[in-house]
Short mmCIF file of C-alpha atoms and ligand atoms in Angstrom, two decimals:
data_model
loop_
_atom_site.label_atom_id
_atom_site.label_comp_id
_atom_site.label_asym_id
_atom_site.label_seq_id
_atom_site.Cartn_x
_atom_site.Cartn_y
_atom_site.Cartn_z
CA MET A 296 0.07 0.32 -0.10
CA SER A 297 1.79 3.20 -1.60
CA LYS A 298 1.41 6.57 -2.00
CA PRO A 299 0.28 6.83 -5.75
CA THR A 300 3.53 8.96 -6.97
CA LYS A 301 3.50 12.76 -7.74
CA GLN A 302 1.19 14.57 -10.22
CA GLN A 303 -0.92 16.70 -11.26
CA SER A 304 -3.89 14.35 -11.62
CA LEU A 305 -3.25 13.43 -8.56
CA LEU A 306 -5.27 16.67 -7.19
CA ASP A 307 -7.92 15.69 -10.42
CA LYS A 308 -9.05 12.33 -9.07
CA ILE A 309 -9.03 13.84 -4.87
CA THR A 310 -11.28 16.30 -6.51
CA ALA A 311 -13.75 14.10 -8.43
CA ALA A 312 -13.11 12.28 -4.90
CA CYS A 313 -14.48 15.22 -3.22
CA LYS A 314 -17.52 15.83 -5.49
CA ARG A 315 -18.64 12.15 -5.16
CA ARG A 316 -18.53 12.14 -1.59
CA GLY A 317 -19.65 15.33 -1.29
CA PHE A 318 -16.61 16.99 0.54
CA ILE A 319 -16.00 20.01 -1.96
CA PHE A 320 -18.77 21.19 -5.49
CA PRO A 321 -17.58 24.43 -6.59
CA SER A 322 -19.85 27.15 -5.99
CA SER A 323 -22.84 28.01 -8.58
CA GLU A 324 -22.25 24.74 -10.02
CA ILE A 325 -26.27 24.70 -11.84
CA TYR A 326 -24.92 28.11 -12.92
CA GLY A 327 -22.01 26.77 -14.47
CA GLY A 328 -19.80 27.95 -12.13
CA ILE A 329 -17.41 31.29 -10.11
CA ASN A 330 -14.33 31.52 -10.21
CA GLY A 331 -12.00 30.86 -7.25
CA PHE A 332 -15.42 30.46 -5.41
CA TRP A 333 -15.94 26.18 -3.70
CA ASP A 334 -19.15 24.97 -1.36
CA PHE A 335 -18.26 21.93 1.28
CA GLY A 336 -20.48 19.48 0.77
CA PRO A 337 -22.65 17.53 4.45
CA ALA A 338 -18.50 15.32 4.84
CA GLY A 339 -16.22 18.37 4.19
CA ALA A 340 -18.24 21.26 6.64
CA GLN A 341 -18.19 18.49 8.71
CA LEU A 342 -14.24 17.76 7.88
CA LYS A 343 -13.99 21.14 8.33
CA ARG A 344 -15.89 21.73 11.77
CA ASN A 345 -13.37 19.57 12.67
CA ILE A 346 -10.64 20.73 12.06
CA ARG A 347 -11.74 24.86 12.66
CA ASP A 348 -12.65 23.58 16.09
CA TYR A 349 -9.85 21.52 16.94
CA TRP A 350 -7.52 24.66 16.33
CA TRP A 351 -10.00 26.83 19.02
CA ASP A 352 -9.89 24.21 20.61
CA THR A 353 -6.31 23.47 21.13
CA LEU A 354 -5.09 27.79 21.57
CA VAL A 355 -8.14 29.60 22.44
CA ARG A 356 -7.26 28.46 26.13
CA ASN A 357 -6.11 29.95 30.28
CA GLY A 358 -2.64 28.42 30.96
CA HIS A 359 -0.90 27.39 28.42
CA LYS A 360 3.08 26.75 29.37
CA GLY A 361 5.02 29.11 27.43
CA PRO A 362 9.03 27.92 26.89
CA ASP A 363 10.37 28.57 30.15
CA GLY A 364 7.36 26.81 32.07
CA GLU A 365 5.94 30.64 33.14
CA LYS A 366 1.52 30.64 31.60
CA PHE A 367 -0.24 32.15 29.80
CA ASP A 368 -3.53 32.65 27.61
CA ILE A 369 -5.22 32.80 25.09
CA VAL A 370 -8.80 35.03 24.33
CA GLY A 371 -11.00 34.53 21.33
CA LEU A 372 -12.27 37.49 19.18
CA ASP A 373 -15.53 37.29 16.88
CA ALA A 374 -15.36 40.02 14.93
CA SER A 375 -17.67 41.85 11.92
CA ILE A 376 -15.75 41.32 8.39
CA ILE A 377 -16.66 44.12 7.17
CA MET A 378 -14.81 47.65 9.42
CA SER A 379 -14.40 51.11 8.54
CA ASN A 380 -12.06 52.40 5.74
CA LYS A 381 -9.82 54.11 8.13
CA VAL A 382 -8.64 50.05 9.44
CA TRP A 383 -6.52 50.03 6.22
CA GLU A 384 -5.05 52.48 5.50
CA ALA A 385 -3.81 52.38 8.68
CA SER A 386 -2.41 49.12 8.71
CA GLY A 387 -1.28 49.98 4.26
CA HIS A 388 -3.99 47.41 2.97
CA THR A 389 -4.87 50.16 0.92
CA THR A 390 -1.47 51.06 -0.08
CA SER A 391 0.76 47.57 -0.29
CA PHE A 392 -2.14 44.28 -0.58
CA SER A 393 -1.21 44.61 -4.36
CA ASP A 394 0.16 41.33 -6.21
CA PRO A 395 1.89 42.29 -9.21
CA MET A 396 -0.40 41.89 -12.34
CA VAL A 397 0.51 41.52 -16.43
CA ASP A 398 -2.74 41.05 -19.11
CA CYS A 399 -1.78 39.45 -22.85
CA ARG A 400 -2.28 41.85 -25.63
CA LYS A 401 -4.16 39.23 -27.72
CA CYS A 402 -5.85 36.44 -25.39
CA LYS A 403 -6.63 39.14 -23.24
CA GLN A 404 -6.09 37.44 -19.54
CA ARG A 405 -5.23 37.83 -16.68
CA PHE A 406 -2.06 36.59 -14.46
CA ARG A 407 0.22 37.08 -12.05
CA ALA A 408 3.27 38.07 -13.27
CA ASP A 409 4.93 36.52 -10.63
CA LEU A 410 2.92 32.76 -11.63
CA LEU A 411 3.58 33.34 -15.53
CA PRO A 412 1.92 30.16 -16.87
CA ASP A 413 4.21 27.84 -19.33
CA THR A 414 0.90 27.28 -21.59
CA LYS A 415 0.92 29.14 -25.67
CA CYS A 416 -1.51 31.90 -25.73
CA PRO A 417 -4.59 30.77 -27.38
CA GLU A 418 -4.33 33.51 -30.05
CA GLY A 419 -1.51 31.76 -31.01
CA GLY A 420 2.36 31.54 -30.62
CA ASP A 421 3.54 33.08 -26.85
CA HIS A 422 1.83 35.88 -25.08
CA ASP A 423 1.92 39.24 -25.73
CA TYR A 424 2.30 41.33 -21.92
CA THR A 425 1.67 44.21 -20.72
CA GLU A 426 4.12 46.17 -18.72
CA VAL A 427 3.19 44.62 -15.06
CA ARG A 428 1.42 47.08 -12.91
CA ASP A 429 -0.78 45.78 -9.05
CA PHE A 430 -3.36 44.95 -8.46
CA ASN A 431 -5.22 45.30 -4.88
CA LEU A 432 -6.76 42.21 -3.74
CA MET A 433 -9.01 43.67 -1.76
CA PHE A 434 -13.10 43.69 -2.53
CA LYS A 435 -14.71 46.31 -3.03
CA THR A 436 -18.61 46.97 -1.77
CA ASN A 437 -20.36 49.87 -0.67
CA VAL A 438 -22.60 50.15 2.94
CA GLY A 439 -25.70 52.27 2.95
CA PRO A 440 -28.26 53.13 0.13
CA VAL A 441 -25.98 55.08 -2.29
CA GLU A 442 -22.98 54.14 -3.87
CA ASP A 443 -20.70 56.81 -3.59
CA GLY A 444 -16.73 57.37 -2.79
CA SER A 445 -17.89 57.84 0.84
CA SER A 446 -19.76 54.58 1.07
CA ILE A 447 -16.74 52.75 -0.63
CA ALA A 448 -15.80 49.54 1.98
CA TYR A 449 -13.42 46.64 1.81
CA LEU A 450 -14.46 42.88 2.49
CA ARG A 451 -11.25 41.33 5.25
CA PRO A 452 -8.47 40.18 3.08
CA GLU A 453 -7.00 39.06 6.79
CA THR A 454 -9.00 38.08 9.89
CA ALA A 455 -5.45 39.84 11.65
CA GLN A 456 -6.16 43.95 11.48
CA ALA A 457 -9.55 43.64 13.51
CA ILE A 458 -7.07 41.54 16.87
CA PHE A 459 -5.34 45.27 16.21
CA VAL A 460 -8.34 47.14 16.62
CA GLN A 461 -10.04 45.19 19.58
CA TYR A 462 -6.63 44.43 21.41
CA GLN A 463 -6.65 47.34 24.49
CA ASN A 464 -10.69 46.26 24.78
CA VAL A 465 -9.73 42.50 24.94
CA LEU A 466 -6.38 43.31 27.30
CA THR A 467 -9.31 46.24 29.80
CA VAL A 468 -11.78 43.41 30.16
CA THR A 469 -8.99 40.31 30.26
CA ARG A 470 -7.17 42.60 32.09
CA THR A 471 -4.38 39.26 30.68
CA LYS A 472 -0.50 40.43 31.05
CA VAL A 473 2.38 40.71 28.21
CA PRO A 474 2.81 37.36 26.62
CA PHE A 475 -1.09 36.62 25.85
CA GLY A 476 -2.67 35.53 23.14
CA ILE A 477 -6.30 36.79 21.39
CA ALA A 478 -7.48 34.24 17.81
CA GLN A 479 -9.95 34.20 15.73
CA ILE A 480 -10.99 32.66 13.17
CA GLY A 481 -13.29 33.52 10.26
CA LYS A 482 -13.82 34.19 6.35
CA ALA A 483 -11.20 36.76 4.20
CA PHE A 484 -11.50 37.23 1.28
CA ARG A 485 -9.37 37.97 -2.04
CA ASN A 486 -9.74 39.22 -5.39
CA GLU A 487 -6.78 36.76 -6.67
CA ILE A 488 -5.70 36.60 -10.07
CA ASN A 489 -5.04 33.46 -10.67
CA PRO A 490 -7.43 31.36 -8.37
CA ARG A 491 -5.85 27.53 -8.45
CA ASN A 492 -5.09 24.05 -7.80
CA PHE A 493 -8.57 23.26 -6.36
CA ILE A 494 -9.12 25.24 -2.75
CA PHE A 495 -5.43 25.97 -2.67
CA ARG A 496 -6.09 29.26 -3.80
CA SER A 497 -8.89 30.88 -3.69
CA ARG A 498 -11.31 34.30 -3.62
CA GLU A 499 -13.20 33.31 -0.11
CA PHE A 500 -11.59 31.00 2.29
CA GLU A 501 -10.98 30.34 6.50
CA GLN A 502 -8.24 31.86 8.39
CA MET A 503 -7.25 31.06 11.25
CA GLU A 504 -4.94 33.25 13.46
CA MET A 505 -3.68 34.00 16.76
CA GLU A 506 -1.80 37.95 17.37
CA PHE A 507 0.97 36.98 20.22
CA PHE A 508 1.42 39.97 22.61
CA ILE A 509 5.52 39.34 23.21
CA LYS A 510 7.76 42.02 25.56
CA PRO A 511 10.26 43.54 22.79
CA GLY A 512 13.42 41.71 22.83
CA THR A 513 11.29 37.95 23.78
CA GLU A 514 10.64 37.26 19.71
CA ASP A 515 13.13 34.94 18.34
CA VAL A 516 12.06 32.28 21.28
CA TRP A 517 9.24 33.51 21.00
CA HIS A 518 9.45 33.10 17.01
CA HIS A 519 10.94 29.07 16.96
CA TRP A 520 8.47 28.39 19.91
CA TRP A 521 5.39 28.69 17.87
CA LEU A 522 6.71 26.65 14.93
CA GLU A 523 7.09 24.09 16.68
CA LYS A 524 3.97 23.99 18.39
CA ARG A 525 2.18 25.30 14.83
CA LEU A 526 4.39 22.08 13.36
CA ASN A 527 3.14 19.41 16.03
CA TRP A 528 -0.56 20.44 15.70
CA TYR A 529 -0.76 19.33 11.95
CA VAL A 530 0.93 16.09 12.77
CA GLN A 531 -1.51 15.53 16.22
CA MET A 532 -3.90 15.79 12.74
CA GLY A 533 -2.68 13.15 11.54
CA ILE A 534 -0.50 14.60 8.98
CA VAL A 535 2.68 12.71 8.08
CA ARG A 536 5.58 14.69 9.41
CA ASP A 537 7.64 14.50 5.99
CA ASN A 538 4.89 16.31 3.87
CA LEU A 539 5.42 19.04 6.24
CA SER A 540 8.83 21.18 5.36
CA VAL A 541 10.26 24.90 7.58
CA GLU A 542 10.56 27.63 4.68
CA TRP A 543 12.01 31.00 6.19
CA HIS A 544 11.42 34.10 3.88
CA PRO A 545 13.79 36.12 2.53
CA GLN A 546 14.29 39.46 3.96
CA ASP A 547 13.34 41.15 0.01
CA LYS A 548 10.20 38.35 -0.27
CA LEU A 549 8.92 40.02 3.03
CA ALA A 550 4.96 41.18 3.53
CA HIS A 551 5.14 44.49 4.13
CA TYR A 552 4.09 44.90 8.28
CA ALA A 553 7.22 41.60 9.03
CA LYS A 554 10.59 41.85 9.97
CA SER A 555 10.64 38.37 9.29
CA CYS A 556 7.96 34.80 8.33
CA VAL A 557 8.69 30.75 7.89
CA ASP A 558 6.53 29.75 6.57
CA ILE A 559 4.66 25.87 7.63
CA MET A 560 4.70 23.96 3.58
CA PHE A 561 3.22 21.08 2.61
CA ASP A 562 3.91 18.18 -0.40
CA PHE A 563 1.15 19.06 -2.31
CA PRO A 564 0.25 17.50 -5.39
CA PHE A 565 1.13 20.51 -7.19
CA GLY A 566 4.17 20.86 -5.96
CA VAL A 567 5.30 22.18 -1.94
CA GLN A 568 3.27 24.99 -0.93
CA GLU A 569 2.20 27.46 2.05
CA LEU A 570 0.46 25.60 4.43
CA GLU A 571 1.10 28.67 7.35
CA GLY A 572 2.91 31.69 7.87
CA ILE A 573 4.36 33.21 11.46
CA ALA A 574 5.25 36.37 10.77
CA PHE A 575 6.70 38.13 13.15
CA ARG A 576 5.12 41.42 13.01
CA THR A 577 6.85 44.06 15.33
CA ASP A 578 4.92 46.75 17.06
CA TYR A 579 4.10 47.41 13.04
CA ASP A 580 0.47 47.14 13.33
CA LEU A 581 -0.04 47.75 16.89
CA ARG A 582 1.75 51.45 16.16
CA GLN A 583 0.03 52.10 13.21
CA HIS A 584 -3.46 51.66 14.53
CA ALA A 585 -2.19 54.02 17.37
CA GLU A 586 -1.29 56.46 15.67
CA HIS A 587 -4.56 56.36 13.78
CA SER A 588 -6.90 56.51 15.61
CA LYS A 589 -5.33 57.99 18.72
CA LYS A 590 -7.06 54.90 21.18
CA ILE A 591 -4.23 52.73 21.46
CA SER A 592 -2.32 53.20 24.53
CA LEU A 593 1.23 52.00 25.28
CA TYR A 594 1.40 48.88 27.32
CA PHE A 595 2.76 49.27 31.04
CA ASP A 596 4.72 46.92 32.13
CA THR A 597 4.78 45.90 36.41
CA GLU A 598 7.33 44.15 36.22
CA THR A 599 9.87 45.99 34.29
CA ASN A 600 7.88 49.64 34.84
CA GLU A 601 8.35 49.63 31.49
CA ARG A 602 5.78 51.92 28.44
CA TYR A 603 5.78 49.95 24.56
CA HIS A 604 3.74 48.99 22.15
CA PRO A 605 4.29 44.71 22.09
CA TYR A 606 5.76 43.10 19.85
CA VAL A 607 3.52 40.96 17.83
CA ILE A 608 3.71 36.92 16.07
CA GLU A 609 1.30 36.01 14.21
CA PRO A 610 0.50 32.33 12.87
CA SER A 611 -1.52 32.53 10.18
CA ALA A 612 -3.21 29.78 9.58
CA GLY A 613 -5.61 29.11 5.62
CA LEU A 614 -8.76 26.30 6.70
CA ASP A 615 -9.62 25.55 3.16
CA ARG A 616 -6.04 24.76 2.26
CA THR A 617 -5.66 23.21 5.76
CA VAL A 618 -8.53 20.56 4.31
CA LEU A 619 -7.01 20.36 0.95
CA ALA A 620 -3.26 19.56 2.74
CA ILE A 621 -5.19 16.94 5.14
CA LEU A 622 -7.14 15.87 1.54
CA CYS A 623 -4.59 15.31 -0.13
CA ASP A 624 -2.64 14.36 3.53
CA ALA A 625 -5.14 10.76 3.60
CA TYR A 626 -6.17 9.92 0.10
CA ARG A 627 -4.53 6.59 -1.03
CA GLU A 628 -5.83 4.11 -3.77
CA GLU A 629 -5.24 0.25 -2.68
CA ILE A 630 -4.93 -2.69 -4.46
CA LEU A 631 -6.93 -4.97 -3.31
CA THR A 632 -6.84 -8.94 -5.05
CA ASP A 633 -9.54 -11.45 -2.98
CA SER A 634 -9.20 -14.70 -3.04
CA LYS A 635 -9.34 -16.04 -6.61
CA GLY A 636 -6.97 -13.65 -7.99
CA ASN A 637 -9.10 -11.33 -9.00
CA GLN A 638 -8.17 -7.06 -8.66
CA ASP A 639 -10.17 -4.37 -7.38
CA VAL A 640 -8.63 0.02 -6.85
CA ARG A 641 -9.76 0.67 -3.05
CA THR A 642 -9.78 4.85 -2.83
CA VAL A 643 -9.89 5.76 0.71
CA PHE A 644 -9.12 8.15 2.97
CA ARG A 645 -7.26 8.08 5.94
CA PHE A 646 -8.52 10.65 8.13
CA HIS A 647 -7.61 10.84 11.78
CA PRO A 648 -10.38 9.98 13.88
CA ARG A 649 -10.39 13.20 15.42
CA ILE A 650 -10.99 14.58 13.06
CA ALA A 651 -12.90 11.87 10.16
CA PRO A 652 -16.48 13.91 9.32
CA VAL A 653 -18.55 10.41 10.92
CA THR A 654 -16.54 7.93 13.41
CA VAL A 655 -18.08 4.91 13.25
CA ALA A 656 -20.74 3.71 10.28
CA VAL A 657 -23.39 1.42 11.93
CA PHE A 658 -24.89 -1.26 9.68
CA PRO A 659 -27.81 -3.59 10.33
CA LEU A 660 -26.88 -6.77 7.67
CA LEU A 661 -30.44 -6.39 6.06
CA ARG A 662 -32.70 -3.25 6.45
CA ASN A 663 -35.56 -5.84 5.84
CA ARG A 664 -35.58 -7.32 8.51
CA PRO A 665 -37.24 -5.77 11.38
CA GLU A 666 -35.13 -7.74 14.23
CA LEU A 667 -31.90 -6.88 13.24
CA VAL A 668 -32.85 -2.88 12.34
CA ASP A 669 -34.41 -2.61 16.03
CA LYS A 670 -30.92 -4.12 17.37
CA ALA A 671 -28.86 -1.69 14.95
CA GLU A 672 -31.18 0.97 15.78
CA ARG A 673 -29.25 0.49 18.90
CA VAL A 674 -26.21 -0.22 19.14
CA PHE A 675 -26.56 3.78 16.96
CA GLY A 676 -28.31 5.08 19.79
CA LEU A 677 -25.48 3.77 22.22
CA LEU A 678 -23.30 5.48 19.94
CA GLN A 679 -23.90 8.43 19.15
CA PRO A 680 -23.59 10.30 22.14
CA HIS A 681 -19.99 9.69 22.12
CA PHE A 682 -19.10 9.39 19.16
CA ARG A 683 -19.98 10.99 14.97
CA VAL A 684 -22.21 7.80 13.74
CA GLN A 685 -23.76 7.14 10.37
CA TRP A 686 -26.33 4.94 9.97
CA ASP A 687 -26.41 2.17 6.68
CA ASP A 688 -27.99 0.21 5.26
CA ARG A 689 -27.94 0.45 1.67
CA GLY A 690 -26.75 -2.54 -0.52
CA ASN A 691 -24.42 -5.37 0.87
CA ILE A 692 -21.97 -5.44 3.32
CA GLY A 693 -18.85 -5.33 1.27
CA LYS A 694 -20.19 -2.18 -0.93
CA ARG A 695 -21.04 0.58 1.97
CA TYR A 696 -17.07 -1.01 3.88
CA ARG A 697 -16.59 0.76 0.45
CA TYR A 698 -18.29 3.29 0.68
CA GLN A 699 -17.91 4.41 3.68
CA ASP A 700 -13.55 4.11 3.25
CA GLU A 701 -14.16 6.80 -0.04
CA LEU A 702 -15.83 9.32 3.29
CA GLY A 703 -12.50 8.31 5.14
CA THR A 704 -15.26 6.33 8.11
CA PRO A 705 -12.49 4.33 10.56
CA TYR A 706 -14.99 1.80 11.76
CA CYS A 707 -17.74 0.15 10.87
CA VAL A 708 -20.00 -1.40 12.91
CA THR A 709 -22.66 -4.29 11.45
CA ILE A 710 -25.52 -6.17 13.54
CA ASP A 711 -26.01 -9.43 11.61
CA PHE A 712 -28.12 -13.01 12.53
CA ASP A 713 -25.13 -13.40 15.39
CA THR A 714 -26.28 -10.66 17.05
CA ILE A 715 -29.73 -11.59 17.79
CA GLY A 716 -28.90 -15.07 18.43
CA ALA A 717 -30.34 -16.58 15.71
CA GLY A 718 -27.21 -17.40 13.68
CA GLU A 719 -24.60 -19.96 13.52
CA HIS A 720 -22.84 -19.32 16.37
CA PRO A 721 -24.90 -18.24 19.55
CA GLU A 722 -21.83 -18.01 21.46
CA GLN A 723 -21.63 -14.28 19.89
CA LYS A 724 -25.02 -13.49 20.79
CA GLU A 725 -24.50 -9.65 22.03
CA THR A 726 -21.62 -9.28 19.92
CA VAL A 727 -21.08 -6.86 16.85
CA THR A 728 -18.29 -6.98 13.66
CA VAL A 729 -16.17 -4.23 13.94
CA ARG A 730 -13.97 -3.09 10.94
CA ASP A 731 -10.98 -1.68 10.79
CA ARG A 732 -11.36 1.27 7.72
CA ASP A 733 -7.33 0.48 6.82
CA THR A 734 -6.11 -2.49 8.47
CA MET A 735 -9.62 -3.65 7.27
CA GLU A 736 -9.40 -6.33 9.35
CA GLN A 737 -13.14 -7.80 11.38
CA ILE A 738 -13.00 -8.90 15.24
CA ARG A 739 -16.46 -9.29 17.14
CA CYS A 740 -16.99 -7.19 20.51
CA PRO A 741 -19.86 -7.19 23.13
CA ILE A 742 -22.10 -4.26 22.46
CA ASP A 743 -21.42 -3.47 26.40
CA GLU A 744 -17.93 -2.56 25.15
CA LEU A 745 -18.01 -1.47 22.63
CA VAL A 746 -18.30 2.13 23.33
CA GLY A 747 -15.20 2.19 25.84
CA TYR A 748 -13.33 -0.30 22.35
CA LEU A 749 -13.96 2.40 19.30
CA LYS A 750 -12.96 5.60 22.04
CA GLU A 751 -10.28 3.74 22.96
CA ARG A 752 -9.21 4.38 19.19
CA VAL A 753 -10.32 7.31 18.68
CA LEU A 754 -8.58 9.20 21.11
CA PHE A 755 -11.13 11.51 21.85
N1 GAP B 851 -2.57 37.32 8.95
C1 GAP B 851 -1.32 37.09 7.69
C2 GAP B 851 -1.72 37.00 6.13
O1 GAP B 851 -3.23 36.86 5.90
P1 GAP B 851 -1.26 35.33 4.28
O2 GAP B 851 0.60 35.18 4.38
O3 GAP B 851 -1.56 36.11 3.69
O4 GAP B 851 -0.84 36.41 5.75
C3 GAP B 851 -2.08 33.31 5.70
O5 GAP B 851 -2.28 34.34 4.63
C4 GAP B 851 -2.64 31.64 5.56
O6 GAP B 851 -3.87 32.40 5.12
C5 GAP B 851 -1.74 31.38 3.97
O7 GAP B 851 -1.18 30.66 4.87
C6 GAP B 851 -3.10 30.32 4.30
O8 GAP B 851 -3.21 29.22 4.37
C7 GAP B 851 -4.05 31.44 3.99
N2 GAP B 851 -4.44 31.82 2.15
C8 GAP B 851 -4.04 32.80 1.42
N3 GAP B 851 -4.36 33.31 0.69
C9 GAP B 851 -5.30 31.88 0.52
C10 GAP B 851 -6.21 32.37 -0.25
N4 GAP B 851 -6.20 32.50 -1.23
N5 GAP B 851 -7.03 31.16 -0.63
C11 GAP B 851 -7.04 30.28 0.38
N6 GAP B 851 -5.92 30.29 1.44
C12 GAP B 851 -5.42 31.49 1.05
#
């Protein structure tokens, strides 16, 4: 059982499996779609929610312990998507949040100048590019009934700014001390010139960002510490460590707010690409907002009697990109050979049980035998308070296993005639078959031990 070879067609296969099993659909598909936008179906919405919750639960809590064992807190925020334009002027996004862009004079297509395609122009020959221009990525809209210059507003291109804007309020109400963090999960919008690679680069996506406020001078220690923590977080969700790597940005490639930045990279089918950026933003944002709003004061450090704006380390992850990394990491095509030598391909998402959309599927062997269905319903009810459970009574058991494999369900439980004491093995009364997704092994488990058996394996 090996991983498929790296190729773009692998991404096509994953995209197809995602559609087939209800993870991800193209947005507005019945009207021909809209480039750069995606919808998460039943399985995808659950997978995304599980990852989102895991991020929140890992980060937003009291009593974290830092590199020297010192305690610190991270608190949450859920801010509005549209904010005052003054936020984006102060943060520098109005002037600096842009990508270099060129147009082809022949085919009229627009490209990012740093990501030019290696394909020919559809009008023939090479593309005929214009000069490079800057293209601001923020989506514009109008607030209120009048559409003039004064009503223009932007959809936020990152969730981070709201954290800086609410920093003073949060500090006041929590009475917390440096170091501390403010975390937020939410939608961000960028009018990307070339959305591409399935959900990797889209125009509407979700970010999971945390601004971690520290004493100036401690940034090196915290930057490396957060890098390790964030790498571990992906591994704890089941991502193979070898598929992750780390890339420090060269000084000339830094965003306008960052003094240094390190990316956590993932080995996607289309190449090694950024999954999360961890930036050292200095006190740039607090200084900017203090200057523009006159409402943010210097932090008073009661231990040293100093006044300063805290420095910031920012782990900034893309939720959709994490979903894609998890899908790519978990996807397998396995060749199975039966006892007669016939071969078949099994497609499976080997999700970690912590994030799998369904943890356990429950099958009555036959849907038209009330005694099996009744018993299966009772087992279903027993499991439901503890796990994400799905009922499946369609088709033969083999087909149900394959369906659940493609959904990434770690365990399937079958209720058969032995369970109800009407089979060939009377000693198996009140037991069920538990089938493991990865090994495909099946064991008999007493019903009254089933919750414990599964809990031990799914590590909640
Ligand atoms: N606040 C810092 C910030 O926004 P970024 O590197 O521009 O930094 C952070 O974005 C993360 O957001 C990226 O590492 C990526 O996971 C995700 N992201 C950025 N643009 C994206 C897009 N167009 N589509 C999907 N995810 C995106």
